[in-house]
Coordinates of C-alpha atoms in Angstrom, one line a residue:
M1 CA 0.0 0.0 0.0
A2 CA 1.3 3.4 -0.9
K3 CA 1.9 6.1 1.7
T4 CA -0.7 8.7 2.0
F5 CA 0.1 12.4 2.1
Y6 CA -0.7 12.5 5.8
T7 CA 1.2 9.3 6.9
D8 CA 4.4 10.9 8.2
F9 CA 2.7 13.6 10.1
V10 CA 0.1 11.3 11.7
R11 CA 2.8 8.8 12.6
H12 CA 4.8 11.5 14.3
C13 CA 1.7 12.6 16.3
L14 CA 1.0 8.9 17.3
R15 CA 4.5 8.3 18.4
F16 CA 4.4 11.4 20.6
Y17 CA 1.0 10.4 22.0
A18 CA 2.1 6.8 22.7
R19 CA 5.3 8.0 24.5
Y20 CA 3.9 10.8 26.6
S21 CA 0.6 10.2 28.5
K22 CA 0.7 13.6 30.3
P23 CA 2.8 15.9 28.0
K24 CA 3.5 19.6 28.3
F25 CA 2.3 21.2 25.1
R26 CA 4.5 23.8 23.4
S27 CA 1.7 25.0 21.1
A28 CA -2.1 24.7 20.5
A29 CA -1.3 22.6 17.4
D30 CA 0.6 20.0 19.6
K31 CA -2.4 19.9 21.9
H32 CA -4.8 19.4 19.0
N33 CA -2.6 16.6 17.6
W34 CA -2.5 14.8 20.9
S35 CA -6.2 15.2 21.4
A36 CA -6.9 13.8 17.9
C37 CA -4.8 10.7 18.7
D38 CA -6.6 10.3 22.0
S39 CA -10.1 10.6 20.4
A40 CA -9.2 8.3 17.5
L41 CA -7.9 5.5 19.8
K42 CA -11.2 5.5 21.8
G43 CA -12.8 3.9 18.8
F44 CA -10.8 0.7 19.3
N45 CA -11.3 -2.0 21.9
D46 CA -8.8 -2.4 24.9
S47 CA -6.7 -5.1 23.3
E48 CA -6.4 -3.2 20.0
R49 CA -5.5 0.0 21.9
V50 CA -2.7 -1.7 23.8
L51 CA -1.4 -3.3 20.6
L52 CA -1.5 0.0 18.7
L53 CA 0.1 2.0 21.5
N54 CA 2.9 -0.5 21.8
I55 CA 3.6 -0.3 18.1
Y56 CA 4.0 3.5 18.1
R57 CA 5.8 3.6 21.5
E58 CA 8.7 1.3 20.3
G59 CA 11.8 3.0 18.8
D60 CA 12.2 0.7 15.7
T61 CA 10.6 1.3 12.3
L62 CA 6.9 0.9 12.1
A63 CA 7.2 -2.2 9.9
D64 CA 9.5 -3.9 12.4
N65 CA 7.3 -2.9 15.3
I66 CA 4.3 -4.4 13.5
Y67 CA 6.2 -7.6 12.7
Q68 CA 7.2 -8.0 16.4
A69 CA 3.7 -7.2 17.6
A70 CA 2.1 -9.7 15.2
K71 CA 4.6 -12.4 16.2
I72 CA 4.1 -11.8 20.0
T73 CA 0.3 -11.7 19.8
G74 CA -0.1 -14.4 17.2
T75 CA -2.0 -12.0 15.0
A76 CA -1.6 -11.9 11.2
Q77 CA 0.6 -8.9 10.1
D78 CA -2.0 -7.8 7.6
K79 CA -4.6 -7.5 10.4
V80 CA -2.2 -5.3 12.4
W81 CA -1.4 -3.2 9.3
K82 CA -5.1 -2.7 8.8
L83 CA -5.5 -1.5 12.4
T84 CA -2.7 1.0 12.1
N85 CA -4.0 2.3 8.7
E86 CA -7.5 2.7 10.2
L87 CA -6.0 4.5 13.3
E88 CA -3.9 6.8 11.1
R89 CA -7.0 7.6 8.9
R90 CA -9.1 8.5 11.9
V91 CA -6.4 10.8 13.3
A92 CA -6.0 12.5 9.9
K93 CA -9.8 13.0 9.8
R94 CA -9.8 14.5 13.3
R95 CA -7.0 16.9 12.3
G96 CA -9.0 18.1 9.3
L97 CA -6.6 16.5 6.8
L98 CA -9.4 14.4 5.2

């Protein structure tokens, strides 16, 4: 699947969100980005939320994090990719990119 125009921006937002549960925002935009991630994640069940947050929290590439998460949980990689793509789309919508 090709990257969308919002992929890099949204992944940056999600990594920040996953790593900082109580951040100090430097701008209103940072706060809106964090809130968009928070809101988007509420649409997933608890186990999906944990899986997604772990993927974005880890320091490796997203592809490697997805591979590791799929291996650990026994979930097919394509299912994990679909979850991440759906989350990224929801965040992009909440930020007004779609």
